[in-house]
Coordinates of C-alpha atoms and ligand atoms in Angstrom, one line a residue:
X1 CA 0.0 0.0 0.0
X2 CA 1.4 3.2 -1.1
X3 CA 0.9 6.2 1.2
X4 CA 2.1 9.1 -0.8
X5 CA 0.7 12.4 0.4
X6 CA -0.5 15.1 -2.0
X7 CA -0.2 18.8 -1.7
X8 CA -2.1 21.0 -4.3
X9 CA -1.1 24.6 -4.9
X10 CA -3.7 26.8 -6.5
X11 CA -3.5 30.5 -7.3
X12 CA -5.9 33.3 -6.7
X13 CA -6.5 36.9 -7.5
X14 CA -3.9 37.3 -10.2
X15 CA -1.2 35.4 -12.1
X16 CA 2.5 35.8 -11.5
X17 CA 2.3 35.4 -7.7
X18 CA 5.1 32.8 -7.9
X19 CA 3.2 29.5 -7.3
X20 CA 6.2 27.7 -8.8
X21 CA 8.6 29.3 -6.3
X22 CA 6.3 28.6 -3.3
X23 CA 5.9 25.0 -4.4
X24 CA 9.7 24.6 -5.0
X25 CA 10.5 26.3 -1.6
X26 CA 8.1 24.1 0.3
X27 CA 9.5 21.0 -1.5
X28 CA 13.0 22.1 -0.6
X29 CA 12.1 22.4 3.1
X30 CA 10.4 19.0 3.1
X31 CA 13.3 17.4 1.3
X32 CA 15.7 18.9 3.9
X33 CA 13.5 17.3 6.6
X34 CA 14.2 14.0 5.0
X35 CA 11.1 13.4 2.8
X36 CA 11.4 12.5 -0.8
X37 CA 9.4 15.0 -2.7
X38 CA 8.6 15.8 -6.3
X39 CA 6.6 18.6 -7.9
X40 CA 4.3 18.5 -10.8
X41 CA 2.8 21.3 -12.9
X42 CA -0.7 21.0 -14.5
X43 CA -1.1 23.6 -17.2
X44 CA -4.7 24.4 -18.3
X45 CA -3.9 25.3 -21.9
X46 CA -4.8 23.2 -24.9
X47 CA -1.2 22.9 -26.4
X48 CA 0.0 19.4 -25.9
X49 CA 3.2 20.9 -24.5
X50 CA 4.9 24.3 -24.6
X51 CA 7.4 23.1 -27.3
X52 CA 5.4 24.8 -30.0
X53 CA 4.9 28.0 -28.0
X54 CA 6.8 31.3 -28.8
X55 CA 8.9 32.1 -25.7
X56 CA 7.0 35.5 -25.5
X57 CA 3.9 33.5 -24.4
X58 CA 5.2 31.8 -21.2
X59 CA 9.0 32.2 -21.3
X60 CA 11.5 29.5 -21.8
X61 CA 10.6 26.0 -22.8
X62 CA 12.4 23.8 -20.3
X63 CA 13.7 20.3 -21.4
X64 CA 14.0 17.2 -19.2
X65 CA 16.3 14.3 -19.5
X66 CA 13.6 12.1 -20.9
X67 CA 13.0 14.7 -23.7
X68 CA 9.8 16.4 -22.4
X69 CA 9.4 20.0 -23.5
X70 CA 7.9 21.6 -20.4
X71 CA 6.9 24.7 -18.5
X72 CA 9.8 26.8 -17.1
X73 CA 8.6 26.1 -13.6
X74 CA 10.1 22.6 -13.9
X75 CA 13.4 24.3 -14.1
X76 CA 12.8 25.9 -10.7
X77 CA 11.9 22.5 -9.4
X78 CA 15.1 21.0 -10.5
X79 CA 17.2 23.9 -9.5
X80 CA 15.8 23.9 -6.0
X81 CA 15.5 20.1 -5.4
X82 CA 18.5 19.0 -7.4
X83 CA 16.6 16.0 -8.7
X84 CA 15.5 15.5 -12.3
X85 CA 11.9 15.8 -13.4
X86 CA 10.4 13.9 -16.3
X87 CA 7.5 13.9 -18.7
X88 CA 5.1 13.0 -15.9
X89 CA 5.9 16.3 -14.1
X90 CA 4.2 18.5 -16.6
X91 CA 0.7 17.8 -18.0
X92 CA -1.4 20.1 -20.1
X93 CA -5.1 20.1 -20.9
X94 CA -4.2 19.2 -24.4
X95 CA -2.4 16.1 -23.3
X96 CA -5.3 15.1 -21.0
X97 CA -7.8 15.5 -23.8
X98 CA -5.5 13.7 -26.3
X99 CA -5.3 10.6 -24.0
X100 CA -9.1 10.6 -23.5
X101 CA -9.9 11.0 -27.2
X102 CA -7.4 8.3 -28.1
X103 CA -9.1 5.9 -25.7
X104 CA -12.5 6.9 -27.2
X105 CA -11.3 6.1 -30.7
X106 CA -10.1 2.7 -29.5
X107 CA -13.6 2.0 -28.1
X108 CA -12.3 1.8 -24.5
X109 CA -15.3 3.6 -23.1
X110 CA -17.6 0.8 -24.2
X111 CA -20.4 3.0 -25.7
X112 CA -20.6 5.5 -22.9
X113 CA -20.9 9.2 -23.5
X114 CA -17.4 10.7 -22.9
X115 CA -17.7 13.8 -20.6
X116 CA -15.6 16.2 -18.7
X117 CA -16.8 14.6 -15.5
X118 CA -15.9 11.8 -15.0
X119 CA -13.6 11.0 -18.0
X120 CA -11.4 14.2 -18.2
X121 CA -11.3 14.4 -14.4
X122 CA -10.4 10.7 -14.1
X123 CA -7.5 11.2 -16.6
X124 CA -6.3 14.3 -14.6
X125 CA -6.4 12.2 -11.4
X126 CA -4.6 9.4 -13.1
X127 CA -1.8 11.8 -14.1
X128 CA -1.6 13.2 -10.6
X129 CA -1.4 9.8 -9.0
X130 CA 1.1 8.5 -11.6
X131 CA 4.0 10.1 -9.7
X132 CA 2.7 8.9 -6.3
X133 CA 2.3 5.4 -7.6
X134 CA 5.9 5.1 -8.5
X135 CA 6.4 4.6 -4.8
X136 CA 9.4 6.9 -5.0
X137 CA 7.9 9.9 -3.2
X138 CA 6.6 10.6 0.3
X139 CA 5.0 13.8 -1.0
X140 CA 3.9 14.9 -4.4
X141 CA 3.3 18.6 -4.8
X142 CA 1.0 19.5 -7.7
X143 CA 0.9 23.1 -8.9
X144 CA -2.3 24.0 -10.8
X145 CA -1.4 26.6 -13.4
X146 CA -3.6 29.6 -14.0
X147 CA -5.8 31.4 -11.5
X148 CA -8.9 30.1 -9.7
X149 CA -11.9 31.3 -11.6
X150 CA -10.5 30.7 -15.0
X151 CA -12.9 28.5 -17.0
X152 CA -10.1 26.3 -18.2
X153 CA -8.9 25.4 -14.8
X154 CA -12.3 24.1 -13.6
X155 CA -11.7 20.4 -14.4
X156 CA -8.5 20.6 -12.4
X157 CA -10.1 22.0 -9.3
X158 CA -12.9 19.4 -9.6
X159 CA -10.2 16.7 -9.8
X160 CA -8.6 18.1 -6.7
X161 CA -12.0 18.1 -4.9
X162 CA -12.5 14.4 -5.9
X163 CA -9.0 13.4 -4.9
X164 CA -9.3 15.1 -1.5
X165 CA -12.6 13.3 -1.0
X166 CA -11.1 10.0 -2.0
X167 CA -7.9 10.2 -0.1
X168 CA -9.0 12.2 3.0
X169 CA -7.7 15.6 4.1
X170 CA -4.9 14.1 6.0
X171 CA -3.5 12.7 2.7
X172 CA -4.3 15.6 0.3
X173 CA -4.3 19.2 1.2
X174 CA -4.8 22.5 -0.7
X175 CA -2.6 25.5 -0.4
X176 CA -4.1 28.6 -1.9
X177 CA -1.7 31.3 -2.9
X178 CA -3.2 34.7 -3.0
X179 CA -2.5 38.4 -3.1
X180 CA -3.1 40.8 -0.2
X181 CA -2.7 44.2 -1.9
X182 CA -1.7 47.4 -0.2
X183 CA -3.8 50.4 -1.1
X184 CA -1.6 53.4 -0.7
X185 CA -4.6 55.8 -0.7
X186 CA -6.2 54.0 2.2
X187 CA -2.9 53.1 3.8
X188 CA -4.2 49.5 4.3
X189 CA -3.8 45.9 3.3
X190 CA -6.9 44.6 1.7
X191 CA -8.3 41.1 2.3
X192 CA -11.3 41.3 -0.1
X193 CA -9.6 39.9 -3.2
X194 CA -8.5 36.9 -1.2
X195 CA -12.0 36.4 0.3
X196 CA -13.4 36.5 -3.3
X197 CA -10.9 34.0 -4.6
X198 CA -11.4 31.6 -1.7
X199 CA -15.2 31.9 -2.3
X200 CA -14.6 31.0 -5.9
X201 CA -12.6 28.0 -4.9
X202 CA -15.3 27.0 -2.4
X203 CA -18.0 27.2 -5.1
X204 CA -16.1 24.4 -6.7
X205 CA -16.3 22.4 -3.5
X206 CA -12.7 23.0 -2.5
X207 CA -11.8 24.7 0.8
X208 CA -8.2 25.7 1.1
X209 CA -6.3 24.2 4.0
X210 CA -3.6 26.8 4.0
X211 CA -3.5 30.3 2.7
X212 CA -0.2 31.7 1.5
X213 CA -0.6 35.4 1.1
X214 CA 1.7 37.4 -1.0
X215 CA 2.2 40.9 0.3
X216 CA 4.4 43.9 0.1
X217 CA 3.8 44.7 3.7
X218 CA 3.8 42.7 7.0
X219 CA 0.4 41.1 7.5
X220 CA -0.7 41.8 11.1
X221 CA -2.3 39.3 13.4
X222 CA -5.6 41.2 13.0
X223 CA -5.5 40.8 9.3
X224 CA -4.6 37.1 9.6
X225 CA -7.5 36.6 12.0
X226 CA -9.8 38.3 9.5
X227 CA -8.6 36.2 6.6
X228 CA -8.9 33.1 8.7
X229 CA -12.5 33.8 9.7
X230 CA -13.7 34.7 6.2
X231 CA -11.7 32.0 4.4
X232 CA -12.5 29.2 6.8
X233 CA -9.0 28.3 7.9
X234 CA -7.2 28.6 11.3
X235 CA -5.2 31.7 12.0
X236 CA -1.9 29.7 12.0
X237 CA -2.8 28.4 8.6
X238 CA -2.5 31.9 7.2
X239 CA 1.1 32.3 6.0
X240 CA 2.5 35.6 4.8
X241 CA 4.9 35.6 1.9
X242 CA 6.5 39.0 1.7
X243 CA 8.4 40.1 -1.4
X244 CA 11.8 38.6 -1.3
X245 CA 15.1 40.0 -2.4
X246 CA 15.8 36.8 -4.4
X247 CA 13.8 33.7 -5.1
X248 CA 16.6 31.8 -3.3
X249 CA 15.5 33.4 0.0
X250 CA 12.0 32.0 -0.2
X251 CA 12.7 28.6 1.4
X252 CA 14.1 30.3 4.5
X253 CA 11.3 32.9 4.5
X254 CA 8.7 30.1 4.3
X255 CA 10.5 28.2 7.1
X256 CA 10.4 31.3 9.3
X257 CA 6.6 31.6 8.6
X258 CA 6.2 27.9 9.4
X259 CA 4.7 26.8 6.1
X260 CA 6.5 23.4 6.1
X261 CA 5.5 22.6 9.7
X262 CA 1.8 23.5 9.0
X263 CA 1.9 21.3 6.0
X264 CA 3.4 18.3 7.9
X265 CA 0.9 18.8 10.7
X266 CA -2.0 18.6 8.3
X267 CA -0.6 15.6 6.5
X268 CA 0.0 13.9 9.9
X269 CA 3.7 13.6 9.2
X270 CA 6.5 14.1 11.7
X271 CA 8.1 17.5 11.8
X272 CA 10.8 16.4 14.3
X273 CA 13.7 16.7 11.9
X274 CA 14.5 20.3 11.1
X275 CA 15.5 21.5 7.7
X276 CA 19.2 22.3 7.8
X277 CA 19.6 24.1 4.4
X278 CA 23.3 24.2 5.1
X279 CA 24.7 24.1 1.5
X280 CA 21.7 26.1 0.4
X281 CA 22.5 28.9 2.8
X282 CA 26.2 28.8 1.9
X283 CA 25.1 29.4 -1.7
X284 CA 22.8 32.3 -0.7
X285 CA 25.5 33.8 1.5
X286 CA 28.0 33.9 -1.3
X287 CA 25.4 35.0 -3.8
X288 CA 24.6 38.0 -1.6
X289 CA 28.1 39.0 -0.8
X290 CA 30.1 39.0 -4.0
X291 CA 33.7 40.1 -4.0
X292 CA 33.6 41.4 -7.6
X293 CA 31.3 42.1 -10.4
X294 CA 31.5 41.1 -14.1
X295 CA 29.2 41.9 -17.0
X296 CA 28.1 39.3 -19.5
X297 CA 26.2 40.1 -22.7
X298 CA 23.2 37.8 -23.4
X299 CA 22.4 38.0 -27.1
X300 CA 19.0 36.8 -28.1
X301 CA 15.9 37.8 -30.0
X302 CA 13.5 37.4 -27.1
X303 CA 15.4 39.6 -24.7
X304 CA 12.3 41.8 -24.0
X305 CA 11.0 38.9 -21.9
X306 CA 13.8 37.8 -19.6
X307 CA 11.9 34.6 -18.7
X308 CA 12.7 33.4 -22.2
X309 CA 16.3 32.8 -20.9
X310 CA 15.4 31.8 -17.3
X311 CA 17.7 28.7 -17.1
X312 CA 20.7 30.7 -18.5
X313 CA 20.4 33.6 -16.0
X314 CA 19.9 31.1 -13.1
X315 CA 23.0 29.2 -14.2
X316 CA 24.9 32.5 -14.1
X317 CA 23.7 33.0 -10.6
X318 CA 24.8 29.5 -9.5
X319 CA 28.2 29.8 -11.2
X320 CA 28.6 33.4 -10.0
X321 CA 28.0 32.5 -6.4
X322 CA 30.6 29.7 -6.5
X323 CA 33.1 32.3 -7.7
X324 CA 31.8 34.9 -5.3
X325 CA 31.1 37.1 -8.3
X326 CA 28.0 39.1 -9.2
X327 CA 27.2 38.4 -12.8
X328 CA 25.4 41.3 -14.4
X329 CA 23.6 40.5 -17.6
X330 CA 23.5 43.1 -20.4
X331 CA 20.5 42.2 -22.5
X332 CA 21.3 42.7 -26.1
X333 CA 18.7 42.3 -28.8
X334 CA 20.2 40.5 -31.8
X335 CA 18.1 42.4 -34.2
X336 CA 19.4 45.7 -32.9
X337 CA 23.0 44.5 -33.6
X338 CA 22.3 44.2 -37.2
X339 CA 22.6 47.9 -37.8
X340 CA 26.3 47.7 -37.4
X341 CA 26.6 49.1 -33.9
X342 CA 28.4 46.1 -32.5
X343 CA 31.3 47.9 -30.9
X344 CA 28.9 50.3 -29.0
X345 CA 26.7 47.5 -27.7
X346 CA 29.3 45.0 -26.8
X347 CA 32.1 47.2 -25.5
X348 CA 33.1 46.6 -21.9
X349 CA 31.6 43.1 -21.7
X350 CA 33.6 40.4 -19.9
X351 CA 31.9 37.5 -21.6
X352 CA 29.5 37.0 -24.5
X353 CA 26.7 34.4 -24.6
X354 CA 24.8 33.8 -27.8
X355 CA 21.5 32.3 -26.9
X356 CA 19.4 29.4 -28.4
X357 CA 16.7 30.3 -30.8
X358 CA 14.8 29.5 -34.0
X359 CA 14.4 31.1 -37.3
X360 CA 16.0 33.9 -39.2
X361 CA 15.1 37.0 -37.2
X362 CA 18.2 38.5 -35.6
X363 CA 20.8 35.9 -36.7
X364 CA 23.1 38.3 -38.6
X365 CA 23.4 40.2 -35.3
X366 CA 24.3 37.0 -33.5
X367 CA 26.9 36.2 -36.1
X368 CA 28.4 39.7 -35.7
X369 CA 28.5 39.3 -31.9
X370 CA 30.4 36.0 -32.3
X371 CA 32.9 37.8 -34.6
X372 CA 33.4 40.5 -32.1
X373 CA 34.0 38.1 -29.2
X374 CA 36.3 36.0 -31.3
X375 CA 38.4 38.8 -32.6
X376 CA 38.6 40.6 -29.3
X377 CA 39.4 37.5 -27.2
X378 CA 36.3 37.9 -25.1
X379 CA 35.2 34.6 -23.5
X380 CA 32.4 33.2 -25.6
X381 CA 29.7 30.6 -25.0
X382 CA 27.4 29.7 -27.8
X383 CA 24.4 27.6 -26.9
X384 CA 22.5 25.6 -29.5
X385 CA 21.7 28.2 -32.2
X386 CA 24.6 30.2 -30.6
X387 CA 26.9 27.3 -31.4
X388 CA 25.6 27.1 -34.9
X389 CA 26.2 30.8 -35.4
X390 CA 29.7 30.4 -34.2
X391 CA 30.3 27.8 -36.9
X392 CA 28.8 30.0 -39.6
X393 CA 30.8 33.0 -38.5
X394 CA 34.0 30.9 -38.6
X395 CA 33.2 29.5 -42.0
X396 CA 32.4 33.0 -43.4
X397 CA 35.1 35.1 -41.9
X398 CA 38.0 32.7 -41.4
X399 CA 37.5 30.1 -44.1
X400 CA 36.2 32.8 -46.5
X401 CA 33.0 30.9 -47.4
X402 CA 31.0 34.0 -47.6
X403 CA 27.8 32.2 -48.4
X404 CA 28.1 29.9 -45.4
X405 CA 24.8 29.5 -43.5
X406 CA 22.3 27.1 -41.9
X407 CA 19.7 25.6 -44.1
X408 CA 17.2 26.8 -41.4
X409 CA 17.9 30.3 -42.6
X410 CA 18.6 29.7 -46.3
X411 CA 17.7 26.4 -47.8
X412 CA 19.7 27.0 -50.9
X413 CA 22.9 28.2 -49.4
X414 CA 26.0 27.1 -51.4
X415 CA 27.7 26.3 -48.1
X416 CA 25.3 24.6 -45.7
X417 CA 27.7 24.4 -42.7
X418 CA 24.7 23.7 -40.5
X419 CA 22.1 21.5 -42.0
X420 CA 18.9 19.6 -41.1
X421 CA 19.7 16.3 -39.4
X422 CA 19.0 13.3 -41.5
X423 CA 16.3 11.9 -39.3
X424 CA 14.5 15.3 -39.4
X425 CA 14.0 15.3 -43.1
X426 CA 10.9 13.2 -43.2
X427 CA 9.3 15.0 -40.3
X428 CA 6.2 17.1 -41.0
X429 CA 4.7 17.6 -37.5
X430 CA 6.3 20.3 -35.5
X431 CA 5.3 19.2 -32.0
X432 CA 7.7 17.1 -29.9
X433 CA 9.7 16.1 -33.0
X434 CA 13.1 17.8 -32.4
X435 CA 16.1 15.9 -31.2
X436 CA 15.2 16.1 -27.5
X437 CA 16.5 15.2 -24.1
X438 CA 19.7 13.6 -22.9
X439 CA 22.3 12.4 -25.3
X440 CA 25.9 11.2 -24.6
X441 CA 28.9 13.2 -25.8
X442 CA 32.6 12.2 -25.7
X443 CA 35.0 15.1 -25.1
X444 CA 38.6 15.4 -26.3
X445 CA 40.9 15.6 -23.4
X446 CA 42.7 18.5 -24.9
X447 CA 39.9 21.0 -24.6
X448 CA 38.3 23.7 -22.5
X449 CA 35.2 21.6 -22.2
X450 CA 37.2 18.7 -20.7
X451 CA 38.9 21.0 -18.3
X452 CA 35.5 22.2 -17.2
X453 CA 33.8 18.8 -16.8
X454 CA 37.0 16.8 -15.8
X455 CA 35.4 13.9 -17.6
X456 CA 35.4 12.6 -21.1
X457 CA 31.9 11.1 -21.0
X458 CA 29.1 13.6 -20.5
X459 CA 25.4 13.6 -21.0
X460 CA 23.5 16.8 -21.8
X461 CA 20.0 17.8 -22.9
X462 CA 19.1 18.8 -26.5
X463 CA 16.4 20.6 -28.4
X464 CA 17.3 21.1 -32.0
X465 CA 16.7 20.0 -35.6
X466 CA 19.8 21.2 -37.3
X467 CA 23.4 20.1 -36.8
X468 CA 27.0 20.8 -37.7
X469 CA 27.5 19.5 -41.3
X470 CA 30.3 16.9 -41.1
X471 CA 31.2 17.5 -44.7
X472 CA 32.8 20.7 -43.6
X473 CA 34.5 19.3 -40.5
X474 CA 38.0 18.8 -41.8
X475 CA 38.0 22.2 -43.6
X476 CA 36.8 24.0 -40.4
X477 CA 39.3 22.0 -38.2
X478 CA 42.2 22.8 -40.5
X479 CA 41.3 26.5 -40.2
X480 CA 41.5 26.3 -36.4
X481 CA 38.1 25.6 -35.0
X482 CA 38.0 22.2 -33.4
X483 CA 35.2 19.7 -32.8
X484 CA 36.0 18.7 -29.3
X485 CA 32.8 16.9 -28.3
X486 CA 31.2 14.2 -30.5
X487 CA 28.2 12.0 -30.0
X488 CA 29.8 8.6 -29.7
X489 CA 26.9 6.8 -31.6
X490 CA 26.1 9.2 -34.4
X491 CA 29.3 11.1 -34.8
X492 CA 27.3 14.4 -34.5
X493 CA 29.4 17.4 -33.5
X494 CA 28.3 18.5 -30.1
X495 CA 31.0 21.0 -29.1
X496 CA 33.3 23.4 -31.1
X497 CA 36.2 25.4 -29.7
X498 CA 38.9 27.7 -30.9
X499 CA 42.0 26.6 -29.0
X500 CA 43.9 29.8 -29.8
X501 CA 41.2 31.9 -28.1
X502 CA 41.3 32.3 -24.3
X503 CA 37.8 30.7 -24.0
X504 CA 35.6 30.1 -27.0
X505 CA 33.1 27.3 -26.7
X506 CA 30.0 26.5 -28.7
X507 CA 27.7 23.6 -27.6
X508 CA 24.9 22.1 -29.6
X509 CA 23.3 21.0 -26.3
X510 CA 21.8 23.1 -23.4
X511 CA 24.0 23.1 -20.4
X512 CA 21.7 25.6 -18.7
X513 CA 19.0 23.1 -18.0
X514 CA 21.2 21.1 -15.7
X515 CA 22.6 23.8 -13.5
X516 CA 21.2 23.7 -10.0
X517 CA 21.9 25.5 -6.7
X518 CA 23.8 22.6 -5.3
X519 CA 25.4 21.6 -8.6
X520 CA 26.4 24.7 -10.6
X521 CA 27.1 23.6 -14.2
X522 CA 30.7 23.0 -14.9
X523 CA 30.6 24.8 -18.3
X524 CA 29.0 27.9 -16.7
X525 CA 31.6 27.8 -13.9
X526 CA 34.4 27.7 -16.4
X527 CA 32.9 30.4 -18.6
X528 CA 32.4 32.7 -15.6
X529 CA 35.9 32.0 -14.5
X530 CA 37.2 33.0 -17.9
X531 CA 35.1 36.1 -17.8
X532 CA 36.5 37.0 -14.4
X533 CA 40.0 36.5 -15.7
X534 CA 39.2 38.7 -18.8
X535 CA 37.8 41.4 -16.5
X536 CA 41.1 41.7 -14.7
X537 CA 43.1 42.1 -17.9
Ligands
LIG1 N1 17.1 26.5 -34.5 C1 18.2 25.6 -34.2 C2 17.9 24.1 -34.5 O1 16.7 23.8 -34.6 C3 18.7 25.8 -32.8 C4 17.7 25.4 -31.8 C5 18.0 25.9 -30.4 O2 18.7 26.9 -30.2 N2 17.4 25.3 -29.4 O3 18.8 23.4 -34.7

């Protein structure tokens, strides 16, 4: 008999309250107390996964080892918990309906009318319990995307109601995250929006067990009492969540407010062991007290929305903290570089990172940025499209193949140094068909990458359709750019470097997805180290 406990996190009043961070922080505290915990995100949109979404919609698409294209919150879960997530940790309405419809087509409903209740809710419950049923977790935290009251989240709330009824309130609890706004004109914190959102939740038959209230100001005992009375919870179940200086403070803040102990009490689990957060606090301490500052340029075409590069900026924080260095990011729009103002925009940078991306927009700017970093000996890290741009730049400006390009940008280029992978040629569906997830790579020992990883065999996550064209490999290598990392099975070039440059690395994979607080990514550590050295020149 499996006795996994379930915690649901719903959101009220407004979006962007940070449900993902609250869920991750609670999970961190429970993990530190010795429980095995995982977090799942249910997204109410109809897309099967966020893989086909433009980053402007919901930010970065995060990729797991098993090749799931997921919501960026899964990145927070991994960074906080230091354990990998999988396909089962992110489920969308699209996926739920797809499973139910597939079953219907197979005749598995035996002539019944297929309905939201019970068929869609059954499938939602099955997906929630899937993680619990692995027997690996004491506690599964399920974050329900969106805001209570949205039409599209109704089936999820109904599933939570049913699960709580089936499992009992000592096995399944609901944390409702809400906003307690401060009205400057009245000089007061207002509880009404929270009352309304709890009422909305109750109309669906779900009463929150715990309220976590985001607020810019201290929530007094009086207000807590008022919230408790009107929202049908105990006063000690009203937890304030004040704006934090950094997301990495939130586990400590939630511990101080007693969120984890209230949760354990409700789930009838022991709270004897205290969370130590020793390594975590060491990281936070270093992060907050840097000894020096560097500036790294992040060149991408989605820079207006910083969330589009969430894992990259978090990886900078992890690596920066290890080196006791504040890494300032200069956001540089690749399209704006195209007008030839490279020098002005990149001057003074200690490192240049050319970001992943798709399509033609802004790529000439990226290529110019690579050239600038290469010629000026500025540490350079190219990720995925960034690596491809580094290869194109080298082919054009060092080999003199002026027409060199990726067939993604110009199908008829005379020098397709980057081209569509063979297995991609027959693919017509766009969703979930890239080369995704973890693949092995073998590193040359004489390389910056090997120096960083201290290992010849690595495994990293991927998300791409195009690759380094091996027909050009010997030409490019002779000209000085080396392929230092190769997929041992397919021969695909995963890493390129310029050995004569102080630190110039392009990787076809995404190292940023695997950087966590307790395991800063070796390549980011090495890149930041090179940038620090450069800053001292
Ligand atoms: N658009 C490129 C490809 O599909 C790079 C993808 C990426 O940067 N994730 O290969």
